[in-house]
PDB file of C-alpha atoms in Angstrom:
ATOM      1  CA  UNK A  62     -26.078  20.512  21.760  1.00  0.00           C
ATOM      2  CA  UNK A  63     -22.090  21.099  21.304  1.00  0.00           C
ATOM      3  CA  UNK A  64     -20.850  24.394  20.478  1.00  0.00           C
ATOM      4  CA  UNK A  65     -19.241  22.684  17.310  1.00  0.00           C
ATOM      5  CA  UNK A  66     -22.448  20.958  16.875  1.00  0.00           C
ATOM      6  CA  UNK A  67     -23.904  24.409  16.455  1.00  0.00           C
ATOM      7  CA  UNK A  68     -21.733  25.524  13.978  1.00  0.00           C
ATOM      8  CA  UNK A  69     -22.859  26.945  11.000  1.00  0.00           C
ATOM      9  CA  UNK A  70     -21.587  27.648   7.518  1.00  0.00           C
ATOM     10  CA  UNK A  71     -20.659  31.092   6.079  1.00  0.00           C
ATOM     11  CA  UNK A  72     -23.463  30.378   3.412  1.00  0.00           C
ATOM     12  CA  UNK A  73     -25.983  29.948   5.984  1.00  0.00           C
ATOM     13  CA  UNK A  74     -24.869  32.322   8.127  1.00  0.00           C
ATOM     14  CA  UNK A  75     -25.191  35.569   5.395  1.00  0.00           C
ATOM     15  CA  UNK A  76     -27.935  33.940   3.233  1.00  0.00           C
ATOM     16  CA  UNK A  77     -31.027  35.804   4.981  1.00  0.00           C
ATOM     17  CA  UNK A  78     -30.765  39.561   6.250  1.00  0.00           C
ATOM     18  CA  UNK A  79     -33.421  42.547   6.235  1.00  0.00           C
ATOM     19  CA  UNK A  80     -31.244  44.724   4.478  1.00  0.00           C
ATOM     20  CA  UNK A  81     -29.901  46.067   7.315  1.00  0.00           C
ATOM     21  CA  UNK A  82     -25.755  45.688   8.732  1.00  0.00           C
ATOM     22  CA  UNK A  83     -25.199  41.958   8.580  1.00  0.00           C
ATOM     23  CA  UNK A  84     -24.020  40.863  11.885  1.00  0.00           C
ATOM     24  CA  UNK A  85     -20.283  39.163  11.826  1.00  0.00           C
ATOM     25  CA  UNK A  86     -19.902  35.359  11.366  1.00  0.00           C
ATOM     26  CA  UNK A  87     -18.452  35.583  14.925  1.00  0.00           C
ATOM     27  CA  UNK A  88     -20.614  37.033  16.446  1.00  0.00           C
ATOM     28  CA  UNK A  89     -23.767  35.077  14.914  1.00  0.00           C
ATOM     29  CA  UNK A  90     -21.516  31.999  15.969  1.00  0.00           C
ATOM     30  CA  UNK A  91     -21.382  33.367  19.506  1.00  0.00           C
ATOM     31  CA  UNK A  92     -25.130  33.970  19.935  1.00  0.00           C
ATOM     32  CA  UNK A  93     -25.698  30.123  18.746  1.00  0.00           C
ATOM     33  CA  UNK A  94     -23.331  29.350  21.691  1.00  0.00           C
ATOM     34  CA  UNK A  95     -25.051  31.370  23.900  1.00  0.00           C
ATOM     35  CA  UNK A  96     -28.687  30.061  22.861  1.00  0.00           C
ATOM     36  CA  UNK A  97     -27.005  26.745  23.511  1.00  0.00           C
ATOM     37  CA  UNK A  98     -26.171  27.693  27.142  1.00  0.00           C
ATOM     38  CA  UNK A  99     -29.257  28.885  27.910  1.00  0.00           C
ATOM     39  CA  UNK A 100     -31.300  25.960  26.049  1.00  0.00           C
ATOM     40  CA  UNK A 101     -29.578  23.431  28.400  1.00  0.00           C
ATOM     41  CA  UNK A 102     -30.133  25.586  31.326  1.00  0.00           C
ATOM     42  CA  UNK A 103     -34.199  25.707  30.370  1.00  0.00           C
ATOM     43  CA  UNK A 104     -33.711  21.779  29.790  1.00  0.00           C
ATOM     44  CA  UNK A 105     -32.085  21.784  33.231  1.00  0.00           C
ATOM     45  CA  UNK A 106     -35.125  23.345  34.895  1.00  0.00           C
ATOM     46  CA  UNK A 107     -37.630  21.127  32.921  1.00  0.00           C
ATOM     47  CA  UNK A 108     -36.244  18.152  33.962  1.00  0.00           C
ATOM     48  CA  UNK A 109     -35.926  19.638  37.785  1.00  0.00           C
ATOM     49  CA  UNK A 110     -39.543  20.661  37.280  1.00  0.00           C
ATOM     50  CA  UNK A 111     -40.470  16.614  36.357  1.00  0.00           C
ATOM     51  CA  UNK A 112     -39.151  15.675  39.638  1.00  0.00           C
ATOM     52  CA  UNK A 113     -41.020  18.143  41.722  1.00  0.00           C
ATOM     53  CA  UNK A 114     -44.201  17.458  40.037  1.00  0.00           C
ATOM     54  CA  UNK A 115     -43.387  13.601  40.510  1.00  0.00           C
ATOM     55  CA  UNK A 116     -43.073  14.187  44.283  1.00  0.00           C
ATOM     56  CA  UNK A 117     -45.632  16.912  44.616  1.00  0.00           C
ATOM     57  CA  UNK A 118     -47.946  14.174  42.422  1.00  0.00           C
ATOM     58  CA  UNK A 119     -47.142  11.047  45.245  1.00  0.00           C
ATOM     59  CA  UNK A 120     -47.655  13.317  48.140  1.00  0.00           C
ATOM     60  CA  UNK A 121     -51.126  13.744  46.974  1.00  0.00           C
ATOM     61  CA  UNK A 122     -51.511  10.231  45.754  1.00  0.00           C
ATOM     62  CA  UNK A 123     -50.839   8.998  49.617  1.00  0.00           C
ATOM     63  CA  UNK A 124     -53.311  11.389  51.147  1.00  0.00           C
ATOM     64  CA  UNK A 125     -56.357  10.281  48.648  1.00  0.00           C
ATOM     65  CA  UNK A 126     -56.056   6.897  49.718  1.00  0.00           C
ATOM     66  CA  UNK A 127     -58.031   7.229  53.113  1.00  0.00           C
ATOM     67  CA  UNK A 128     -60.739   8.916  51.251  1.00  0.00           C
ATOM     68  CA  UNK A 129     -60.721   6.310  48.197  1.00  0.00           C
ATOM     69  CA  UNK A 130     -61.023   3.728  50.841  1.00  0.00           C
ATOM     70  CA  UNK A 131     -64.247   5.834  52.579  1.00  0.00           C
ATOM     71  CA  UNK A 132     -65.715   5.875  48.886  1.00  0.00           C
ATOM     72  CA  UNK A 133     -65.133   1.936  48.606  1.00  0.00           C
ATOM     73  CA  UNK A 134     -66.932   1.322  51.698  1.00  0.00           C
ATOM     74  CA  UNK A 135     -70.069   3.563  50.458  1.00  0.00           C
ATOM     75  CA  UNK A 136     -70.537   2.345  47.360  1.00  0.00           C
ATOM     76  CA  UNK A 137     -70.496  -0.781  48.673  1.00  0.00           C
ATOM     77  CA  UNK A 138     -74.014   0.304  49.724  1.00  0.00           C
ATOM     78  CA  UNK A 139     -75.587   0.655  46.503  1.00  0.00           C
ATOM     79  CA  UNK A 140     -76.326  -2.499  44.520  1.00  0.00           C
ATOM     80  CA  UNK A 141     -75.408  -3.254  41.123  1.00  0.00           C
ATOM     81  CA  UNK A 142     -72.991   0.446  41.442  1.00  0.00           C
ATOM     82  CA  UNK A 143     -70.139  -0.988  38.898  1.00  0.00           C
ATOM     83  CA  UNK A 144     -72.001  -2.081  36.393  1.00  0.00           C
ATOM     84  CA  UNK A 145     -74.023   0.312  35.903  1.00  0.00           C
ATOM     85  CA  UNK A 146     -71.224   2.517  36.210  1.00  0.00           C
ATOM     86  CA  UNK A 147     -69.569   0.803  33.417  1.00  0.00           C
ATOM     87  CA  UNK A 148     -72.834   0.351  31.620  1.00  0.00           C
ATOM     88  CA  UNK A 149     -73.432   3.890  31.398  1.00  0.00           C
ATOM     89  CA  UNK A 150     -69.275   4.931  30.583  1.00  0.00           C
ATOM     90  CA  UNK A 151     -69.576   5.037  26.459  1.00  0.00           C
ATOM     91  CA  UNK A 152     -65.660   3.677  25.686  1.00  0.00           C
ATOM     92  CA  UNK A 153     -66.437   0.415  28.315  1.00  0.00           C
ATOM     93  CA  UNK A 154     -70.342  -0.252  27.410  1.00  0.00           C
ATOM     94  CA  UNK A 155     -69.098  -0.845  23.598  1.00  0.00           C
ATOM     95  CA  UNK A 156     -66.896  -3.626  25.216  1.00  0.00           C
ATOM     96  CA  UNK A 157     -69.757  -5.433  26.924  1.00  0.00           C
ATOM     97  CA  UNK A 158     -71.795  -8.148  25.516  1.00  0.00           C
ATOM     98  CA  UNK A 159     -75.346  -9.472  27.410  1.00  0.00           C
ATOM     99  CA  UNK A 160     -73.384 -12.414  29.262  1.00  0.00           C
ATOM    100  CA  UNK A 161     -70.198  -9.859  30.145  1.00  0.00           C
ATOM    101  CA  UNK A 162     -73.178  -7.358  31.937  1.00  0.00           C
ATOM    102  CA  UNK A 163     -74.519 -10.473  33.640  1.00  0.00           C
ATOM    103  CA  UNK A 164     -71.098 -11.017  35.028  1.00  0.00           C
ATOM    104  CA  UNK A 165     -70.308  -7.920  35.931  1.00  0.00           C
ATOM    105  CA  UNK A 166     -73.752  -7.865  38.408  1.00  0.00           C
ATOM    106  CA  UNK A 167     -71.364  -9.718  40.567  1.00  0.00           C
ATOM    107  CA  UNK A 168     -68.679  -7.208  40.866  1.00  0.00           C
ATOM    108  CA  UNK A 169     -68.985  -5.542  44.388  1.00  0.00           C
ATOM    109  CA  UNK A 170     -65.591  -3.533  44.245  1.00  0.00           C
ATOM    110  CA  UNK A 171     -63.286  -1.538  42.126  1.00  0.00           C
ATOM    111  CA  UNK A 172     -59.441  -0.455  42.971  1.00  0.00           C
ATOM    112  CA  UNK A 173     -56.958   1.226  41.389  1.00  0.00           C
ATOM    113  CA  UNK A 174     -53.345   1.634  42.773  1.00  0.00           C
ATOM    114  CA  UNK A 175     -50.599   3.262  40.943  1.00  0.00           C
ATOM    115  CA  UNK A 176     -47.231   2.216  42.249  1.00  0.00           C
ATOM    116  CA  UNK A 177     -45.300   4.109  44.505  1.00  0.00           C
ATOM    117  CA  UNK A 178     -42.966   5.892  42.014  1.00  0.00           C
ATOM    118  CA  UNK A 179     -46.488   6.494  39.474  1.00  0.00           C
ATOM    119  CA  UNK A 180     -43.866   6.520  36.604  1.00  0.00           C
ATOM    120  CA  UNK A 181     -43.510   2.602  36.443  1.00  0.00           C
ATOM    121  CA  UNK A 182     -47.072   1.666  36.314  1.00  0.00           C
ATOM    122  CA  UNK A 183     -50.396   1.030  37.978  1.00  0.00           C
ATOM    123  CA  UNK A 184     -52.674  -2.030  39.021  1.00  0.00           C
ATOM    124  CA  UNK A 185     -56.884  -2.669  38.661  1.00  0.00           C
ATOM    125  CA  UNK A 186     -58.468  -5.027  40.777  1.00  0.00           C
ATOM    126  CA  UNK A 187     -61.762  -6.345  40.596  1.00  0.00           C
ATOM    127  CA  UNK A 188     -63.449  -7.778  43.262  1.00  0.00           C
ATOM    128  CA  UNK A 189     -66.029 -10.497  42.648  1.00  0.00           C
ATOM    129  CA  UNK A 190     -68.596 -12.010  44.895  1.00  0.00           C
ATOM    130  CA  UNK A 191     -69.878 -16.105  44.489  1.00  0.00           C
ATOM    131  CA  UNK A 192     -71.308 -16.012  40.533  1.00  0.00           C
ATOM    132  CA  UNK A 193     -71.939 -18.920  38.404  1.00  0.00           C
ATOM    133  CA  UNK A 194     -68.869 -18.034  35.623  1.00  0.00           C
ATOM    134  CA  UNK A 195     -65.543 -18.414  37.377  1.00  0.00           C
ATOM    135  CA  UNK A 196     -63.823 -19.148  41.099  1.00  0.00           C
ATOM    136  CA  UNK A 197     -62.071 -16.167  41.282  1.00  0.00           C
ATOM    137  CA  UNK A 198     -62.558 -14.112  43.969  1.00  0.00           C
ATOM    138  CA  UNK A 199     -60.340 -11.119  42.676  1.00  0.00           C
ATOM    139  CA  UNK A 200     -59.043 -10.618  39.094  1.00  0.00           C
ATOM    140  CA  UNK A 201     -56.046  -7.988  38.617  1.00  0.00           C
ATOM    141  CA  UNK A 202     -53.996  -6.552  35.658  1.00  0.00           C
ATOM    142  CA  UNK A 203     -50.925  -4.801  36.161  1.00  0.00           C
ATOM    143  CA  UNK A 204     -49.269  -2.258  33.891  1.00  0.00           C
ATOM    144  CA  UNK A 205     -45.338  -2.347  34.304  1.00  0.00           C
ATOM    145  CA  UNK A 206     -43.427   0.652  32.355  1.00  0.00           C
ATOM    146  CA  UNK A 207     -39.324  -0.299  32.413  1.00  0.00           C
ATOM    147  CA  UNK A 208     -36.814   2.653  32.877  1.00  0.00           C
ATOM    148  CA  UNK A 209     -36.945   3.131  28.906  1.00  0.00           C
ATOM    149  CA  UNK A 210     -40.896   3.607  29.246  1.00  0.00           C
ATOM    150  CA  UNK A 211     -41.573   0.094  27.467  1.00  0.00           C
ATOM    151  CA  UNK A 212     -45.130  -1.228  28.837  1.00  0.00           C
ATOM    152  CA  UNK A 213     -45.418  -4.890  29.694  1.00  0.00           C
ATOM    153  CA  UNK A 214     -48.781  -6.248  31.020  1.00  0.00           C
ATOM    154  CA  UNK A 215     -49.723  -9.586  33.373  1.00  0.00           C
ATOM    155  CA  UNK A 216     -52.984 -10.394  34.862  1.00  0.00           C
ATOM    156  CA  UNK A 217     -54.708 -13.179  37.148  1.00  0.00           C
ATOM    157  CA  UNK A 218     -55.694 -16.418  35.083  1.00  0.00           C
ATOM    158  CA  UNK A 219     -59.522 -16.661  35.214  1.00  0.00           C
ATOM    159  CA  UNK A 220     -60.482 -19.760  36.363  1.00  0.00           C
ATOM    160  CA  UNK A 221     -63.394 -20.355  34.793  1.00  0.00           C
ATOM    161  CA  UNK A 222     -66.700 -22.683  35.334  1.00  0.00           C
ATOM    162  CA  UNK A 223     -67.119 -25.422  33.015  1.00  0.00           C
ATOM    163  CA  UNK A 224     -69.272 -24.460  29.898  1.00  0.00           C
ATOM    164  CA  UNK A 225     -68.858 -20.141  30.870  1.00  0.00           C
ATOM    165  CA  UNK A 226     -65.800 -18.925  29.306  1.00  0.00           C
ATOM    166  CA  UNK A 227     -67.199 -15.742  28.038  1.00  0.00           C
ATOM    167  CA  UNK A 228     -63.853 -14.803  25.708  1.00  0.00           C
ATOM    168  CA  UNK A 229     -64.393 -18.838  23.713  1.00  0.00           C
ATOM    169  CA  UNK A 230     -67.165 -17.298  22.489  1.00  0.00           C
ATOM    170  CA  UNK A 231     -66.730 -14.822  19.370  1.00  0.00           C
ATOM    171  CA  UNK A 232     -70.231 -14.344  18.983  1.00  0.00           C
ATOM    172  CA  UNK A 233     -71.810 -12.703  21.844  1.00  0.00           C
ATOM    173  CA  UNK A 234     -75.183 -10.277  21.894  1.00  0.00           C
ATOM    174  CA  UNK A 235     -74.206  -6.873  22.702  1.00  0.00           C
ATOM    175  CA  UNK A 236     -75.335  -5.612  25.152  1.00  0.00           C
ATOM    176  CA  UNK A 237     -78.665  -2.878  25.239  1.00  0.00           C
ATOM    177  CA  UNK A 238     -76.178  -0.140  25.758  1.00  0.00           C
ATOM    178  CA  UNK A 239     -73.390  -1.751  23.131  1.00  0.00           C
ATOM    179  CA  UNK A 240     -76.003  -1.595  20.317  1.00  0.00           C
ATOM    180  CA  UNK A 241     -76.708   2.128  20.831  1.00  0.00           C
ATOM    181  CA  UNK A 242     -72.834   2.154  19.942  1.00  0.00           C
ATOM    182  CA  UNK A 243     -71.835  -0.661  17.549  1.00  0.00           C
ATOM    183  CA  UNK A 244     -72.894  -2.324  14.956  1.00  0.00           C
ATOM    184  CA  UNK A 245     -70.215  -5.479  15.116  1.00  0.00           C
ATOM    185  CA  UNK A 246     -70.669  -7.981  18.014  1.00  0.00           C
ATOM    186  CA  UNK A 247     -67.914  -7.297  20.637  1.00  0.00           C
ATOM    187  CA  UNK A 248     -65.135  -9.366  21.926  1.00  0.00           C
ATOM    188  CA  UNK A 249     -65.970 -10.150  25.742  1.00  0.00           C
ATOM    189  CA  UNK A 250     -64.810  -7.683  28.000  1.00  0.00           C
ATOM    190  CA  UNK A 251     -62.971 -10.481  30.367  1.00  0.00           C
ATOM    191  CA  UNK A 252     -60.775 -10.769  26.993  1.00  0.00           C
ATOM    192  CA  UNK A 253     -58.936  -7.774  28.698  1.00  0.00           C
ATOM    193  CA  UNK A 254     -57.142  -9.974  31.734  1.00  0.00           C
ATOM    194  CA  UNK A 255     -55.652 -11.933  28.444  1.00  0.00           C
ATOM    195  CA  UNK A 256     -54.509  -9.518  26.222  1.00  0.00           C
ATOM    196  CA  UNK A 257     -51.080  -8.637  26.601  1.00  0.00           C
ATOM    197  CA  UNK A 258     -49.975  -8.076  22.552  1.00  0.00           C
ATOM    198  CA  UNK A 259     -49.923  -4.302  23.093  1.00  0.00           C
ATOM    199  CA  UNK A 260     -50.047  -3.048  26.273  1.00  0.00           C
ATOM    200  CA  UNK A 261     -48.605   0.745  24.895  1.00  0.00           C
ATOM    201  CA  UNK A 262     -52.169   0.893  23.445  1.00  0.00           C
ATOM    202  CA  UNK A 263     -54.543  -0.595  26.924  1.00  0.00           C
ATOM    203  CA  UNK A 264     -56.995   2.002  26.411  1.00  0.00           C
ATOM    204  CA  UNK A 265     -59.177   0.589  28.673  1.00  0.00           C
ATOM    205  CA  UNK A 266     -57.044   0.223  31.314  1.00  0.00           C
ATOM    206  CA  UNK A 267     -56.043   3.914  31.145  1.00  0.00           C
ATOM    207  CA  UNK A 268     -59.950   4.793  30.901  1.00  0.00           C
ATOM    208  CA  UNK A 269     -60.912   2.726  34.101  1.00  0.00           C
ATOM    209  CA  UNK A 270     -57.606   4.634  35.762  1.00  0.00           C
ATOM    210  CA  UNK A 271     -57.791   8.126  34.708  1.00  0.00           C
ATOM    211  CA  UNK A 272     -61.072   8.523  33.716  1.00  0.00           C
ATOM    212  CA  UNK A 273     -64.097   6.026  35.681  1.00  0.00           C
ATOM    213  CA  UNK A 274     -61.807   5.556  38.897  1.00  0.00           C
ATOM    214  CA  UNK A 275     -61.277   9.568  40.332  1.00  0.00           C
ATOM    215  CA  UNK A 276     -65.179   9.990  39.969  1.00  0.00           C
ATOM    216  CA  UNK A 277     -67.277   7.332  38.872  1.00  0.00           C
ATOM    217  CA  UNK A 278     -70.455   8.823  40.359  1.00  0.00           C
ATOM    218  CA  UNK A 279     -70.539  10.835  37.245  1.00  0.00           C
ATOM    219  CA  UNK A 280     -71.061   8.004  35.128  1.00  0.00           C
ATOM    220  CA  UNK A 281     -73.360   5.850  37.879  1.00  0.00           C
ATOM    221  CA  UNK A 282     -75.642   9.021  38.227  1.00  0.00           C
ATOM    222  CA  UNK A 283     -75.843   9.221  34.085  1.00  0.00           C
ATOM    223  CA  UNK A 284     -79.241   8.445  33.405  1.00  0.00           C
ATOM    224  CA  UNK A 285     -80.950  10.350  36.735  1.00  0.00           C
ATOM    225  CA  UNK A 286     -79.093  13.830  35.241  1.00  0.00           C
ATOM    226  CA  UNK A 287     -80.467  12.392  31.214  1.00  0.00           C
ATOM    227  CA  UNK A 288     -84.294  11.875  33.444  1.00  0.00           C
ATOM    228  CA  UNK A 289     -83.707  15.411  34.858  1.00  0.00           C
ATOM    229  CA  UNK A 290     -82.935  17.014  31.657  1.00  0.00           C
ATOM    230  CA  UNK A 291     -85.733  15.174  29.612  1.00  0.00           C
ATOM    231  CA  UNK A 292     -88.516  16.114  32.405  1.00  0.00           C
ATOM    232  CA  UNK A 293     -87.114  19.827  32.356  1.00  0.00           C
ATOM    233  CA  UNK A 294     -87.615  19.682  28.572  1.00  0.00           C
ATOM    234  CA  UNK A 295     -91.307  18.554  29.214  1.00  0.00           C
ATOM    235  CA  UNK A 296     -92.098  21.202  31.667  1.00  0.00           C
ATOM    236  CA  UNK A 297     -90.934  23.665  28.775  1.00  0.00           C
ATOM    237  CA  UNK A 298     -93.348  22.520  26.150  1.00  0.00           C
ATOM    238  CA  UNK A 299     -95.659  22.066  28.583  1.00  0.00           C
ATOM    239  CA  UNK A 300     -95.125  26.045  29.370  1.00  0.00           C
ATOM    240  CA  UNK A 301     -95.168  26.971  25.550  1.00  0.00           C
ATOM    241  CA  UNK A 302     -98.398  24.461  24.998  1.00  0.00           C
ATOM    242  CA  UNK A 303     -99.888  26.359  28.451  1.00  0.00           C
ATOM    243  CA  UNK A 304     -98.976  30.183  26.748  1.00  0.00           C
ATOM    244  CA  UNK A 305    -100.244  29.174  23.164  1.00  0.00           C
ATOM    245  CA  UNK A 306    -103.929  28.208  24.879  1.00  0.00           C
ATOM    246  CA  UNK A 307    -104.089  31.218  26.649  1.00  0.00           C
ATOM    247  CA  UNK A 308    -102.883  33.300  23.683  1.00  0.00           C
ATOM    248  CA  UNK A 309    -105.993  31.414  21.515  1.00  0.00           C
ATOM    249  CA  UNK A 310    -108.190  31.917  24.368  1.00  0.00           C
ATOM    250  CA  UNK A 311    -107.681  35.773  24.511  1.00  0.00           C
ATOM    251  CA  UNK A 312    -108.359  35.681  20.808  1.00  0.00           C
ATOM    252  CA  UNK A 313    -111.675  34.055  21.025  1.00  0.00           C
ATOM    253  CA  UNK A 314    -112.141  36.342  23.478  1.00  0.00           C
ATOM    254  CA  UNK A 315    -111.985  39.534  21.232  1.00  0.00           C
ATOM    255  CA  UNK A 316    -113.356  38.128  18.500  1.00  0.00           C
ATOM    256  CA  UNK A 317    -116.683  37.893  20.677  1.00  0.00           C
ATOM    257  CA  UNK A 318    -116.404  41.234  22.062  1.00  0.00           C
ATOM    258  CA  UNK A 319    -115.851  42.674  18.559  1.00  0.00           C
ATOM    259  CA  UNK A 320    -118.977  40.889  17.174  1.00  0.00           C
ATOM    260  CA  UNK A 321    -121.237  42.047  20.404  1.00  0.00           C
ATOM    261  CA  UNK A 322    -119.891  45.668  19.651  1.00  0.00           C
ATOM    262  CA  UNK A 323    -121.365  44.963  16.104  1.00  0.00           C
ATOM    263  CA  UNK A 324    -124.481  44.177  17.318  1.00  0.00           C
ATOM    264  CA  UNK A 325    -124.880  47.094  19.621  1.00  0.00           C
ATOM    265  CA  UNK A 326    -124.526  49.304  16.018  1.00  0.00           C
ATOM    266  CA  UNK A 327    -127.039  47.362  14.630  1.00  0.00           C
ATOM    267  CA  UNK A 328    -129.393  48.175  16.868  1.00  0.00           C
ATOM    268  CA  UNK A 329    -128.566  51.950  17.105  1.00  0.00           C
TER     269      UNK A 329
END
């Protein structure tokens, strides 16, 4: 902001006061200046502050890599881990139909890689063993950001099987966990490697990077901790079922000590 730019008129200038001494024209056009100075000094520091955070941000981004790759190698262990993963993650299991899960049984690997300077963009890759749908062995979409922060998307062409193009067919089942969460029959999730109208608004490529890929565990382990929770909740009714017995039992109880202390008068 210019100091001319921050000119103001006289009618402006007087047309709100407490009552007290109005302040000069000058000298409210001199504190305007001044606010202007320091503004573009605070704007200075912001934009100083973006740069740190950028470098601070791919310093950080380097040293996670070895222990991304560790975490690759052990899930790589556990059979079926990425679907069920996705399965159990409610934004991606709307997206699934029956045939998409099926397909997705095949994926053995996950990676995400932002680009070196973060700021222009990131990549998914999705690592496939042999399956009956397509010859790929690796399918990828890239997010590209250009210096004006426009998105622009590509991804691998899926080459698929004859008679298993899952996104031909507008009509699939959803999926066990889909129907919990929608009541229209999904697009298939491979759709995704062939959309590029609007790749400002790739929410599921931003939920696979920022949310599944820096700790999917959470969402593999989903229905153990639901299991937990549900056989916690039956050990507490069990408790209350176990305390309202014995409180019915020391009730008969009295009752049957009051009636032999009734007797005992009879007698008398």
């Amino acid at each position: 902001m210019s100091a001319s730019a921050a000119k103001v008129s006289k009618k402006e200038l007087n047309s709100n006061h407490d009552g007290g001494d109005e302040t000069s024209e000058k000298e409210q056009q001199e504190a305007i200046e001044h606010i202007d100075e320091v503004q573009n000094e605070i704007d200075r520091l912001n934009e100083q502050a973006s740069e740190e955070i950028l470098k601070v941000e791919q310093k950080y981004n380097k040293l996670r890599q070895p222990f991304f790759q560790k975490r690759s190698e052990l899930i790589a262990k556990i059979p079926n881990f990425w679907v069920t993963t996705f399965v159990n993650h409610p934004q991606v299991s709307a997206l699934l139909g029956e045939e998409d899960e099926e397909a997705l049984h095949y994926l053995s690997r996950v990676e995400v890689t932002e680009f070196e300077d973060i700021k222009s963009g990131y990549r998914i890759d999705f690592y496939f063993d042999e399956n009956m749908y397509f010859e790929n062995k690796v399918l990828s979409k890239e997010i590209h950001l250009n210096e004006s922060g426009d998105p622009t998307s590509k991804s691998t062409e899926i080459k698929w099987k004859p008679g298993k193009d899952l996104t031909s067919r507008s009509s699939q089942t959803p999926s066990k966990a889909g129907k919990k969460r929608q009541h229209e029959e999904p697009e298939s999730f491979f759709t995704w490697f062939t959309d590029h109208s609007d790749s400002g608004a790739d929410e599921l490529g931003e939920v696979i990077k920022d949310d599944i890929w820096p700790n999917p565990l959470q969402y593999y382990l989903v229905p153990d901790m639901e299991d937990e929770e549900g056989e916690d909740e039956e050990e507490d009714e069990e408790g209350l079922d176990d305390i309202d017995e014995e409180g019915e039992d020391d009730g008969e109880e009295e009752e049957e000590d009051d009636d032999g202390e009734d007797d005992d008068g009879e007698d008398d």
